[in-house]
CSV table of C-alpha atoms in Angstrom, one decimal:
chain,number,residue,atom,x,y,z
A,1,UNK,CA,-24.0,-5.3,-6.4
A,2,UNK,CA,-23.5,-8.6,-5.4
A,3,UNK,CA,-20.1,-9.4,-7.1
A,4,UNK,CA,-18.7,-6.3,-5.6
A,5,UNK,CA,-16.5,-6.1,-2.2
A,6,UNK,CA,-18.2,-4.4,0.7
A,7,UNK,CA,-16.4,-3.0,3.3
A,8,UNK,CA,-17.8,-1.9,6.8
A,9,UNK,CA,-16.1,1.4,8.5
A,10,UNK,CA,-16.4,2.0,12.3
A,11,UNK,CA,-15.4,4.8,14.4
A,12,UNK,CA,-15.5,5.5,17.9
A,13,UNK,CA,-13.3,7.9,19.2
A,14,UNK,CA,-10.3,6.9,21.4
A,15,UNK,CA,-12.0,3.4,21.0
A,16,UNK,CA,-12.3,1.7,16.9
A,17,UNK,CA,-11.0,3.6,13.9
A,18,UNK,CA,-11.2,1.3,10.9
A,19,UNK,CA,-10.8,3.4,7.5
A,20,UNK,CA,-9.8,3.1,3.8
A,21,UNK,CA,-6.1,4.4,3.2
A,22,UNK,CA,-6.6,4.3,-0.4
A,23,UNK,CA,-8.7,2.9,-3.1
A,24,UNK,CA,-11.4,4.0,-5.1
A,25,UNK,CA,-15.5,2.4,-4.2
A,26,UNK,CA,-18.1,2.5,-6.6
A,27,UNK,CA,-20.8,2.8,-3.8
A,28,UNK,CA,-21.0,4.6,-0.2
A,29,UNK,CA,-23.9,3.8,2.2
A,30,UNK,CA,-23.7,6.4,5.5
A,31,UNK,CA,-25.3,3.8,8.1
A,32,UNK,CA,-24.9,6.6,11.3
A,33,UNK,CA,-22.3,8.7,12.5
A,34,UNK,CA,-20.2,5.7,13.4
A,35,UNK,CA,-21.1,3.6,10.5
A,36,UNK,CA,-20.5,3.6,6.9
A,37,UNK,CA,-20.3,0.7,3.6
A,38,UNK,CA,-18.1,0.8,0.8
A,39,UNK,CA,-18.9,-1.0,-2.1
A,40,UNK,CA,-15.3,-1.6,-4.3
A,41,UNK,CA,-15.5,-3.5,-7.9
A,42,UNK,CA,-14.0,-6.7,-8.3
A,43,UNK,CA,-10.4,-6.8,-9.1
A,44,UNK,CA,-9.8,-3.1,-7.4
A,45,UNK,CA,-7.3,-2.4,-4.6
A,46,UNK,CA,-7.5,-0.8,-1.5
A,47,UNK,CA,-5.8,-0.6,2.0
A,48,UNK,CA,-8.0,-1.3,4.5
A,49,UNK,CA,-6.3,-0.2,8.1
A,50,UNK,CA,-7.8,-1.1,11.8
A,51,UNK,CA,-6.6,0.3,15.0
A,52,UNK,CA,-8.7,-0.6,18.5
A,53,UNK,CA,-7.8,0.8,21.6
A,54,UNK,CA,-8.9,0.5,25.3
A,55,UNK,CA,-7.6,2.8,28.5
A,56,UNK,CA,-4.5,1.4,27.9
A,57,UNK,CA,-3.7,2.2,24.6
A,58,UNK,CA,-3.4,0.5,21.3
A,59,UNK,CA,-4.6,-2.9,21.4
A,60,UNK,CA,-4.3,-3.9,17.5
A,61,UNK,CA,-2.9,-2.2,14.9
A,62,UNK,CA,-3.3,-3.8,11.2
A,63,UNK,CA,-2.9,-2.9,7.3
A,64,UNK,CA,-4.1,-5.0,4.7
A,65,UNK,CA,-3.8,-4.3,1.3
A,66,UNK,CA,-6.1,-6.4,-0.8
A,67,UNK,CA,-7.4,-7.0,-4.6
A,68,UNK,CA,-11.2,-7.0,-4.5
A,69,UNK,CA,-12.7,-10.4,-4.9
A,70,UNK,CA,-13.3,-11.4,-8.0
A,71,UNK,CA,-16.4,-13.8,-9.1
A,72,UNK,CA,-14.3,-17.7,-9.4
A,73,UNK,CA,-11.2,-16.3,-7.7
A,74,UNK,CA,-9.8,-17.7,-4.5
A,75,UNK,CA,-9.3,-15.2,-1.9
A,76,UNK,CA,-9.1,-14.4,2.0
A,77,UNK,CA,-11.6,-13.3,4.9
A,78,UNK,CA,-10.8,-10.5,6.4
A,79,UNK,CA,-12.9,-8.9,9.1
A,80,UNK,CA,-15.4,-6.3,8.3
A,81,UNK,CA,-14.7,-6.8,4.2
A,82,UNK,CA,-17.2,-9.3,2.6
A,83,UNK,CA,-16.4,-11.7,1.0
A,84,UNK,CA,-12.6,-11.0,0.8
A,85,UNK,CA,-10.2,-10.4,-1.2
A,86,UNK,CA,-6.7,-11.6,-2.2
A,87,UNK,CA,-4.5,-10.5,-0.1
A,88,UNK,CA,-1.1,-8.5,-1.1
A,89,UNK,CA,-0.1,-7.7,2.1
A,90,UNK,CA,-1.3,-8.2,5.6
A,91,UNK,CA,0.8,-6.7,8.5
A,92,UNK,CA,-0.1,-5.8,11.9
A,93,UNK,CA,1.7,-3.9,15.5
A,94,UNK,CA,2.1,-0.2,15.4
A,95,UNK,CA,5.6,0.1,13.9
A,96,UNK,CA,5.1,-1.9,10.7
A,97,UNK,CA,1.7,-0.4,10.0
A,98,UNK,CA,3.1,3.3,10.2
A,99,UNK,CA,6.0,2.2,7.9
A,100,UNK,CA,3.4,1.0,5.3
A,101,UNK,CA,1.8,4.3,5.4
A,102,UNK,CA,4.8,5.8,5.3
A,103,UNK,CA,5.5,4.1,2.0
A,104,UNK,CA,2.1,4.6,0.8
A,105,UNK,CA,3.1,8.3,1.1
A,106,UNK,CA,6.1,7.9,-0.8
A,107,UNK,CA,4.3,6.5,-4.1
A,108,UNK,CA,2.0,9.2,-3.9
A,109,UNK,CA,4.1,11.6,-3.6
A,110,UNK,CA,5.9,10.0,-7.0
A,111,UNK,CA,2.5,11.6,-8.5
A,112,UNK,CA,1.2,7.8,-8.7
A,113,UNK,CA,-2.2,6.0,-7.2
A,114,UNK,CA,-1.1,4.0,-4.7
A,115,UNK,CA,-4.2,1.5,-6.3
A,116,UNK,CA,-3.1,1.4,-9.4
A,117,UNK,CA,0.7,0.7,-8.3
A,118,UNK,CA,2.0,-2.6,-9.5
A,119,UNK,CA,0.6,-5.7,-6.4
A,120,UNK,CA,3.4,-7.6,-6.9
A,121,UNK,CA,5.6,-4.1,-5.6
A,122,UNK,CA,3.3,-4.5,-1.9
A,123,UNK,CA,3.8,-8.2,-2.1
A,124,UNK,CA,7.3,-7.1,-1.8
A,125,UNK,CA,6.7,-4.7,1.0
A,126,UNK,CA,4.6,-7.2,2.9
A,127,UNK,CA,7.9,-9.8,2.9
A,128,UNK,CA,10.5,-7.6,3.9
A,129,UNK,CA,8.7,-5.8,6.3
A,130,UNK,CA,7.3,-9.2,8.1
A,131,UNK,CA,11.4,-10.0,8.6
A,132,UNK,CA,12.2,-6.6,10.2
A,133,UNK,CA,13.9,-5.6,6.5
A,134,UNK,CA,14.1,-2.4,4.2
A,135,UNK,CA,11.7,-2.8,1.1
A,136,UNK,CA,12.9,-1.6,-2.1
A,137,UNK,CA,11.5,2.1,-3.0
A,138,UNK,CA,8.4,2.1,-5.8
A,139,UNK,CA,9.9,3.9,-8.3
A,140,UNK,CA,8.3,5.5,-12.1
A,141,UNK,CA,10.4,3.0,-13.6
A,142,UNK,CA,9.0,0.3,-11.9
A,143,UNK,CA,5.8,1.8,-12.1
A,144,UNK,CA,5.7,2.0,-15.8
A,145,UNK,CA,7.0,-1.2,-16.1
A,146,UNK,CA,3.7,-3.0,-14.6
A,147,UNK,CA,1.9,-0.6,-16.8
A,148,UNK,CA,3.4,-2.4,-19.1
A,149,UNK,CA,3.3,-5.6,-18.5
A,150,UNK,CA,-1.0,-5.0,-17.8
A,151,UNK,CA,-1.1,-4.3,-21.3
């Protein structure tokens, strides 16, 4: 397993909740009640989202969507994820973070896996949303097109 991505998941209520949105590991390891490893193949996407809080209220808030790392491939650190991955989009504070899961909700309800959805498409949601602007909706079109295009 050592080409693979890990990624560590924390929970502690009212405290850390760092989960998967979407993406598909290979591997789980349940460390403890708080604690659990995903293993993801190289080249795979994922959204990886962290929220902390303390008595205050939300501290951070942050999305990433990421390719897995792939053996001879550049690519970024990114807390808990090891080694990295590249990066398609990286956002963070409340209000962009809920609009990304708001759009991750709107591919799947087009009937399409938001991991196999075209990266240059969350590219484009990770620029327009970092200006304060509207992203484009994914659409089948544009979703057979990449299909397309992989081939």
């Amino acid at each position: 397993m050592n080409d693979f991505t890990t990624v560590e998941l924390m929970w502690v209520e009212k405290r850390i909740e760092n989960r998967i949105r979407f993406g598909h590991p290979v591997r789980e390891q349940i460390i403890d009640r708080h604690r659990r490893v995903l293993w993801f193949a190289p080249g795979s996407m994922f959204a990886f989202v962290r929220c902390t809080s303390n008595d205050f209220g939300a501290v951070l808030s942050r999305v990433d969507i990421l390719r897995a790392a792939e053996p001879g491939r550049r690519y970024s650190t990114v807390p808990c994820i090891c080694p990295g991955g590249e990066s398609l989009l990286r956002l963070s504070g409340w209000p962009k973070v809920e609009r990304v899961l708001q759009l991750i909700d709107v591919v799947e309800a087009l009937g399409i896996d938001p991991a196999e959805a075209a990266p240059d498409y969350w590219h484009h949601v990770h620029n327009r949303l970092s200006v304060n602007e509207t992203p484009r909706a994914y659409t089948r079109a544009r979703h057979q097109a990449w299909l397309h295009r992989r081939r």
